[in-house]
XYZ file of N, CA and C in Angstrom:
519
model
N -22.162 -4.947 17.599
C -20.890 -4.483 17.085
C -20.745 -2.986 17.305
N -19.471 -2.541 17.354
C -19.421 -1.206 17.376
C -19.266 -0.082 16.505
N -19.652 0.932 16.675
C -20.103 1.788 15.302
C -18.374 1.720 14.222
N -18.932 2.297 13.416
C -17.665 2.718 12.160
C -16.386 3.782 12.935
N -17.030 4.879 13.372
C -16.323 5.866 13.719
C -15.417 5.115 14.963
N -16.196 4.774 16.580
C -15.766 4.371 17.228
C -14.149 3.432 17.095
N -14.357 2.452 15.908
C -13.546 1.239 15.324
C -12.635 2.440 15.169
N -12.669 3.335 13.990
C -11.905 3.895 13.263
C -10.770 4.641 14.100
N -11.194 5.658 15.695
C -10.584 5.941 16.452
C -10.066 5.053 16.636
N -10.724 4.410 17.598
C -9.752 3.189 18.164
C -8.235 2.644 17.132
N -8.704 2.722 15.968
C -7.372 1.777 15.442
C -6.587 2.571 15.357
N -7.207 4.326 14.918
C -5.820 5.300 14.983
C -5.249 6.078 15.573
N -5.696 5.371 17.057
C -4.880 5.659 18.329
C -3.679 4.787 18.831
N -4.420 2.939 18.669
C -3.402 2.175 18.628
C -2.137 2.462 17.440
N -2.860 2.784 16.108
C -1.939 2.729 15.579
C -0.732 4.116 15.126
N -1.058 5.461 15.046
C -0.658 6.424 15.489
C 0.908 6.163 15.307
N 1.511 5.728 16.038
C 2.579 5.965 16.600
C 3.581 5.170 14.849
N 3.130 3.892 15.155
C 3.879 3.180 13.664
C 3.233 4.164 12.562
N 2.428 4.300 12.223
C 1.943 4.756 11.144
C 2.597 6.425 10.797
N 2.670 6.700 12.069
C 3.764 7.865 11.462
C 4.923 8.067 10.956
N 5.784 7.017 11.790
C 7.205 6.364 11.627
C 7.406 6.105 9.939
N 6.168 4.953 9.826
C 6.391 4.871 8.187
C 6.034 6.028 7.191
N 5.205 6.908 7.504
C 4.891 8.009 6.491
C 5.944 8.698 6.557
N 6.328 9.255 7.608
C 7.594 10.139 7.549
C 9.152 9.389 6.719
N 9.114 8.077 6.749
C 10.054 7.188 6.153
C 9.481 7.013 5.020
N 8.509 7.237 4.611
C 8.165 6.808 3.161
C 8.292 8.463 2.329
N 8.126 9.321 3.507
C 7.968 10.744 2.695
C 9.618 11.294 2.545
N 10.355 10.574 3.525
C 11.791 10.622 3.467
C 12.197 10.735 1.994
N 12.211 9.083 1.888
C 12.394 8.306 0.805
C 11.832 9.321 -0.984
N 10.439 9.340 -0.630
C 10.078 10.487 -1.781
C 10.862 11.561 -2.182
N 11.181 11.785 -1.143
C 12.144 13.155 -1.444
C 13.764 13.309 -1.720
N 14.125 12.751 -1.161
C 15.460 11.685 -1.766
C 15.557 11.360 -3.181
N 14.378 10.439 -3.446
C 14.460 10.067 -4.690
C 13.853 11.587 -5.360
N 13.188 12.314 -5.199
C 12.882 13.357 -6.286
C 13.859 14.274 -6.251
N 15.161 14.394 -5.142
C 16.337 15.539 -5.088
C 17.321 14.590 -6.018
N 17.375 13.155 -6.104
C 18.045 12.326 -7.071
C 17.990 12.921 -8.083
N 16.410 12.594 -8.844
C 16.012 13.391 -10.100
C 16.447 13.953 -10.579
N 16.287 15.488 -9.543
C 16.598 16.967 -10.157
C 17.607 17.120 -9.974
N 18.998 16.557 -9.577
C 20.089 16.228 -9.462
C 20.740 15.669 -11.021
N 20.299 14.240 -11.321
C 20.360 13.410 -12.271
C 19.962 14.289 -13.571
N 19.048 15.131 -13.651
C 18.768 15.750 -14.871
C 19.289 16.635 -15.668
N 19.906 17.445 -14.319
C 20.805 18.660 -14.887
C 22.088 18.234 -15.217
N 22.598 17.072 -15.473
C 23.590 16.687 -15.387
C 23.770 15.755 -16.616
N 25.139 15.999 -16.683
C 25.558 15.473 -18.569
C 26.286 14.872 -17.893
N 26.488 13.372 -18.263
C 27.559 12.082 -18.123
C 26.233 10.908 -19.134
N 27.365 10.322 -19.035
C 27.042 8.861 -20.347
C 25.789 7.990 -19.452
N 25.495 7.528 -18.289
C 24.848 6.367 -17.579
C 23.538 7.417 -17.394
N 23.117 8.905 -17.397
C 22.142 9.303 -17.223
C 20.856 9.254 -17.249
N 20.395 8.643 -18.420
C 19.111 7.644 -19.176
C 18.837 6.822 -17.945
N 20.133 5.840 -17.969
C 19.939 4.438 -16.487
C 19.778 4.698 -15.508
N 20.227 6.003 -15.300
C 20.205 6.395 -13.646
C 19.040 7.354 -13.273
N 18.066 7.945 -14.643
C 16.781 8.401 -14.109
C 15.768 7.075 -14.436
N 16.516 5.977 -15.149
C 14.905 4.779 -15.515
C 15.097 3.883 -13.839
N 16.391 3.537 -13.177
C 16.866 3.582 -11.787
C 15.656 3.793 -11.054
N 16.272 5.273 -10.899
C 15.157 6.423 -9.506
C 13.589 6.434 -10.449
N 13.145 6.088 -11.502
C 11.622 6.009 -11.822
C 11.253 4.467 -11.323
N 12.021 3.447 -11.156
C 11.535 2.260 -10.868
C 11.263 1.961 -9.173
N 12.231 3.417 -8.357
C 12.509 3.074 -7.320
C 10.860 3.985 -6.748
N 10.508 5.299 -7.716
C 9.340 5.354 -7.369
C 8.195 4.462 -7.722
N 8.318 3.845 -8.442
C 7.243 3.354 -8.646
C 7.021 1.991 -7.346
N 8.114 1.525 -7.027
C 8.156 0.322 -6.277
C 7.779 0.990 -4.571
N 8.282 2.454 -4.385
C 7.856 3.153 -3.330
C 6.046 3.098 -2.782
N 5.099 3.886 -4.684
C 4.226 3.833 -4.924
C 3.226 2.548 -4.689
N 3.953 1.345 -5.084
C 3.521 0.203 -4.780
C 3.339 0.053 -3.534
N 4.432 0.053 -2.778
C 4.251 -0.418 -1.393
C 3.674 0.042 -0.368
N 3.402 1.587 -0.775
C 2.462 2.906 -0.096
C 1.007 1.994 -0.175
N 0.883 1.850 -1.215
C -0.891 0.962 -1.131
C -0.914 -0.075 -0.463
N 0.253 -0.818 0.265
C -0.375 -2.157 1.076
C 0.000 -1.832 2.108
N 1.087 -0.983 2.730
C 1.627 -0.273 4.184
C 0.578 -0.541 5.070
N -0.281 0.763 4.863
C -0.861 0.740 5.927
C -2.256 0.112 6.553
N -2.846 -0.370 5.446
C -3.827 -1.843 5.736
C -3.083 -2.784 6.173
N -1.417 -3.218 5.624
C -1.520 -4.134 6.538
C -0.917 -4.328 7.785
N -0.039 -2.753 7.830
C -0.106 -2.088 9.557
C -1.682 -2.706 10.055
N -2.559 -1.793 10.095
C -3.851 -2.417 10.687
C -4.533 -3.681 10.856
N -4.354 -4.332 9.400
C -4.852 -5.769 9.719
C -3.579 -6.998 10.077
N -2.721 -6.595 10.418
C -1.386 -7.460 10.684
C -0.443 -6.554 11.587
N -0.701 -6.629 12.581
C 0.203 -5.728 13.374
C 1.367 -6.712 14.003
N 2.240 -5.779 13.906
C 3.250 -6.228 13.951
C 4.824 -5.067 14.218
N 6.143 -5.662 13.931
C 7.149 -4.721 13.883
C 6.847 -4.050 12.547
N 7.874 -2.881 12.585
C 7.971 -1.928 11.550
C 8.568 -2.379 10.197
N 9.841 -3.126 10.828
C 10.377 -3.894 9.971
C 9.450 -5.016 9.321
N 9.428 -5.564 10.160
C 7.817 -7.209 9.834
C 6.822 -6.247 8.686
N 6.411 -5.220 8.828
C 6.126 -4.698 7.871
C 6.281 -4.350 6.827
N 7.493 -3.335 7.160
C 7.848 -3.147 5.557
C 8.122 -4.365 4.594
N 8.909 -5.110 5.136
C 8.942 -6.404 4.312
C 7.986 -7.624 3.766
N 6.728 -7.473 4.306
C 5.816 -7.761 4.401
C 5.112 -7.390 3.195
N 4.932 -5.912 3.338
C 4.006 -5.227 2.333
C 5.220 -5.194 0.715
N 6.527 -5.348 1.027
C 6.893 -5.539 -0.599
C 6.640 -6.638 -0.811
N 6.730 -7.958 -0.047
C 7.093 -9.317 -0.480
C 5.060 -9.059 -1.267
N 4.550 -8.585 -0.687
C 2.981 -8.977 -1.045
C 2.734 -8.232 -2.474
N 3.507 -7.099 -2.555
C 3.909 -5.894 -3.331
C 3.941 -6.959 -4.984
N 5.184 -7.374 -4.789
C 5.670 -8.325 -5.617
C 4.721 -9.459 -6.109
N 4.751 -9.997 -4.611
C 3.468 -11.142 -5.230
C 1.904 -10.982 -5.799
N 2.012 -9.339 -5.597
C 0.513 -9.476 -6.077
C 0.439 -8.343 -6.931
N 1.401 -8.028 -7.850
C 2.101 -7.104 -8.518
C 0.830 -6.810 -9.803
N -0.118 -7.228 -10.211
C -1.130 -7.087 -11.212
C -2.224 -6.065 -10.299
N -2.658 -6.395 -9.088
C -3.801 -6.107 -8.695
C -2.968 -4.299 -8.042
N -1.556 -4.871 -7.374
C -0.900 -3.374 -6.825
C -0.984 -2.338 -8.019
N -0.430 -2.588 -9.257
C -0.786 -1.635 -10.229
C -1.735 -1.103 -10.487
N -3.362 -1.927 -10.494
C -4.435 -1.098 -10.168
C -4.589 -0.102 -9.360
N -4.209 -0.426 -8.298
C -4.083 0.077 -6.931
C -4.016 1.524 -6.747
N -1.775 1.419 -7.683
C -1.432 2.435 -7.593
C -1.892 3.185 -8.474
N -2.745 2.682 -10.044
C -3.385 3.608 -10.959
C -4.282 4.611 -10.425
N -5.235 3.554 -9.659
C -6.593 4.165 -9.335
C -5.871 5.309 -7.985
N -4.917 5.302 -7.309
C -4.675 6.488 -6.429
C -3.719 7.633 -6.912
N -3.160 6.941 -8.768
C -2.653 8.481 -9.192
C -3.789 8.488 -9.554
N -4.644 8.273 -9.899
C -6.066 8.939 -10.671
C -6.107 10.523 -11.184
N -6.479 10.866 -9.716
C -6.795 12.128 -9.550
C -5.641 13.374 -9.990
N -4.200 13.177 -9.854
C -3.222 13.727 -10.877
C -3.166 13.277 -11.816
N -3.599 12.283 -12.656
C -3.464 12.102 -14.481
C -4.289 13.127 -14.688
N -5.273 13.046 -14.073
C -6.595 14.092 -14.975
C -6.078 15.138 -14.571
N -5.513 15.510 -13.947
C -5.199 17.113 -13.204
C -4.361 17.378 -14.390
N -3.305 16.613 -14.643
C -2.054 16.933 -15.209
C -2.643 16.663 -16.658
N -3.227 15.976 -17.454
C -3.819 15.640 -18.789
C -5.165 16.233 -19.080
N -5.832 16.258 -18.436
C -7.667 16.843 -18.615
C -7.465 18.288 -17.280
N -6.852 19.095 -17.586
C -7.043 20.195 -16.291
C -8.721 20.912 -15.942
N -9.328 21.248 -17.446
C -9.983 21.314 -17.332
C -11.351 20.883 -16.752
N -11.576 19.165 -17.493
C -12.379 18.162 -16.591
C -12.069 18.405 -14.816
N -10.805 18.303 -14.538
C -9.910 18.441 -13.094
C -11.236 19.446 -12.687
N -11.121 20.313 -13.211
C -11.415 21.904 -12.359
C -12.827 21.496 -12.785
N -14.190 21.224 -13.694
C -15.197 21.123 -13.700
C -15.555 19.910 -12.452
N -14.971 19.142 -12.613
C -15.647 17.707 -11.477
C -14.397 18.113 -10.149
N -13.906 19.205 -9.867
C -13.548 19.243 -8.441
C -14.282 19.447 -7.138
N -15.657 19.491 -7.243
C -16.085 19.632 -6.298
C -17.051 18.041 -6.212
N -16.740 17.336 -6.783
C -17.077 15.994 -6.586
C -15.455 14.809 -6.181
N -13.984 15.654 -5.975
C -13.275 14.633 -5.359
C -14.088 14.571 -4.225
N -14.030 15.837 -3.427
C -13.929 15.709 -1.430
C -15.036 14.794 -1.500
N -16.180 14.887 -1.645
C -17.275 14.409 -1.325
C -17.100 12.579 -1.707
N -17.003 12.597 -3.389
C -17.337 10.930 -3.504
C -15.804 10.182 -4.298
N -15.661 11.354 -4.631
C -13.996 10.462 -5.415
C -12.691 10.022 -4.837
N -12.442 10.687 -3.695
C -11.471 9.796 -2.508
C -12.078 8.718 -1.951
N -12.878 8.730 -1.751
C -13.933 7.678 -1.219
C -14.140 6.578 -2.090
N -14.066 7.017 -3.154
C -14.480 5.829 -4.043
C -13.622 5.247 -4.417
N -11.894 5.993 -4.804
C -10.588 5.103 -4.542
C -10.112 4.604 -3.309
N -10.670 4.641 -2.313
C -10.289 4.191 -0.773
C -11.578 2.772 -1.153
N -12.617 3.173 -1.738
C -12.944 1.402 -1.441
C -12.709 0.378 -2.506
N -12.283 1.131 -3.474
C -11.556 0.107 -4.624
C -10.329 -0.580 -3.567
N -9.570 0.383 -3.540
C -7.982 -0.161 -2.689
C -8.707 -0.669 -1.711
N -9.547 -0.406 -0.896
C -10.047 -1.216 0.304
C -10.477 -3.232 -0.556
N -11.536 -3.037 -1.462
C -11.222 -4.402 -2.290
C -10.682 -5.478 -2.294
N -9.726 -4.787 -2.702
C -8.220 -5.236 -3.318
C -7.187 -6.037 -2.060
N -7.418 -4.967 -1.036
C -6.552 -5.414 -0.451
C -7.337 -6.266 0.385
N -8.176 -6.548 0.368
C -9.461 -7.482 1.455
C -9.216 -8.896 0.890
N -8.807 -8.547 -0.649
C -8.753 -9.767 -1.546
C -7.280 -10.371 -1.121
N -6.578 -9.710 -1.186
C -4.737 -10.057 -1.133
C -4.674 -10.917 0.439
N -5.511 -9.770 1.255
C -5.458 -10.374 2.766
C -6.328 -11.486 2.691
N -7.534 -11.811 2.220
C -8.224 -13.435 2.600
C -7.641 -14.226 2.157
N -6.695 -13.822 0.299
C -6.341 -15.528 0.619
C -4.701 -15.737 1.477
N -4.202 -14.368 2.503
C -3.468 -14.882 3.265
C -4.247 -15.507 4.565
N -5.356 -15.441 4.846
C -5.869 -16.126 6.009
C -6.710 -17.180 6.020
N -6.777 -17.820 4.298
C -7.138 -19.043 4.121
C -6.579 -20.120 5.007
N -7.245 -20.919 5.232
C -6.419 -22.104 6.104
C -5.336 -22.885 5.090
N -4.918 -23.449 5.454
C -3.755 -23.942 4.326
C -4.709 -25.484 3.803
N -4.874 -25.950 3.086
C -5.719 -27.618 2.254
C -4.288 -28.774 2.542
N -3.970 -28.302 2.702
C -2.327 -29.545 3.076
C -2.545 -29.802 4.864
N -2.832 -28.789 5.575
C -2.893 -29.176 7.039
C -3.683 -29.745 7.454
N -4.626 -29.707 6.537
C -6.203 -30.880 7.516
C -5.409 -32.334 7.282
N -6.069 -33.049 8.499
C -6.055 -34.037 8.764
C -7.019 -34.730 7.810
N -7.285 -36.070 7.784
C -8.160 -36.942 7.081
C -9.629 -37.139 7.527
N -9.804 -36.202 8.794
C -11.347 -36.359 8.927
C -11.903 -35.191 9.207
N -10.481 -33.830 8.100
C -11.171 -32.555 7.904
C -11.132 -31.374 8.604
N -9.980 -32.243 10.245
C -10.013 -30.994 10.970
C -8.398 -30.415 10.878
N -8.293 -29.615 10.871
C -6.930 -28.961 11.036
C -5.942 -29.235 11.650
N -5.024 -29.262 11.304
C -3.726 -30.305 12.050
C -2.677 -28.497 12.449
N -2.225 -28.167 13.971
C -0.921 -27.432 13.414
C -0.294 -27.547 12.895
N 0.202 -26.605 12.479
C 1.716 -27.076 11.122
C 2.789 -27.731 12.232
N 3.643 -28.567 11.353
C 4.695 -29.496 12.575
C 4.372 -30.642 13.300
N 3.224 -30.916 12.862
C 2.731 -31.989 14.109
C 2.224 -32.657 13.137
N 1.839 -34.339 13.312
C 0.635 -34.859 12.405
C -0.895 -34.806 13.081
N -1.756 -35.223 12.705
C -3.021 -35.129 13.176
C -2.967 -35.844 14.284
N -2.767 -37.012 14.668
C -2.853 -37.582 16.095
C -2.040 -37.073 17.184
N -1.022 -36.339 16.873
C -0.409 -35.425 17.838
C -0.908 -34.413 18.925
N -0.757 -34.388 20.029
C -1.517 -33.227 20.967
C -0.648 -32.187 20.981
């Protein structure tokens, strides 16, 4: 097999090109919704409450979908579109484990923003082991979401166990 690093180029050369498309569209989007905000805040009218709980749901659903993007750019390649829609529909469906997800990658701003201090004593242990250690939680997670999409389906086997394509019955060529 081939080393870690080698793999790792390789995929972010193929992938490069989409993967920018969506960050820059996802960093779009961030900013949009945070000029909403600071827009929405300074501002006195009656629907205001609804229209910042609105733009907080629209980050959070942003947040969500940031954690399955780009694993499943890599392990599901495909269109941009095929993607994005992809990673909400999974977003949605796997909406318990994405909240971990997105907890464990605000992590590192709760404590910044709530414990500053802790922040600034254990900062010289993010670079080294604490990005790392939320990249293989989310790595996990999403290993989990993706196997049981590449389970075989228990409805397509045939009766003596072997796999039938979908559309066809088992004696079919």
């Amino acid at each position: 097999e081939e080393c870690g690093a080698k793999v790792f180029f390789k995929a972010f050369r193929i992938h490069f090109r989409q993967a920018t498309v969506l960050w820059l569209l996802m960093a779009f989007l961030g900013c949009m919704l945070a000029l909403d905000y600071r827009i929405v805040v300074h501002l006195a009218f009656p629907g205001r409450i609804a229209v910042i709980v609105v733009i907080c749901f629209c980050v959070l659903a942003l947040i969500l979908v940031s954690g399955l993007i780009f694993p499943l750019l890599v392990r599901f390649p495909g269109t941009l579109r095929d993607t994005v829609i992809n990673a909400v529909l999974l977003s949605i469906a796997h909406l318990p484990k994405m909240l971990l997800v997105t907890a464990m990658n605000l992590l590192p701003a709760l404590v910044l923003v709530v414990l500053p201090q802790v922040f600034v004593l254990l900062s010289f242990l993010w670079p080294i082991c604490g990005f790392a250690l939320i990249a293989l939680y989310d790595l996990t997670v999403t290993d989990k979401i993706f196997a049981a999409l590449e389970q075989p389906d228990p409805e397509a086997q045939s009766p003596d166990g072997e796999l039938a394509p979908k559309g066809r019955t088992p004696g079919q060529q």
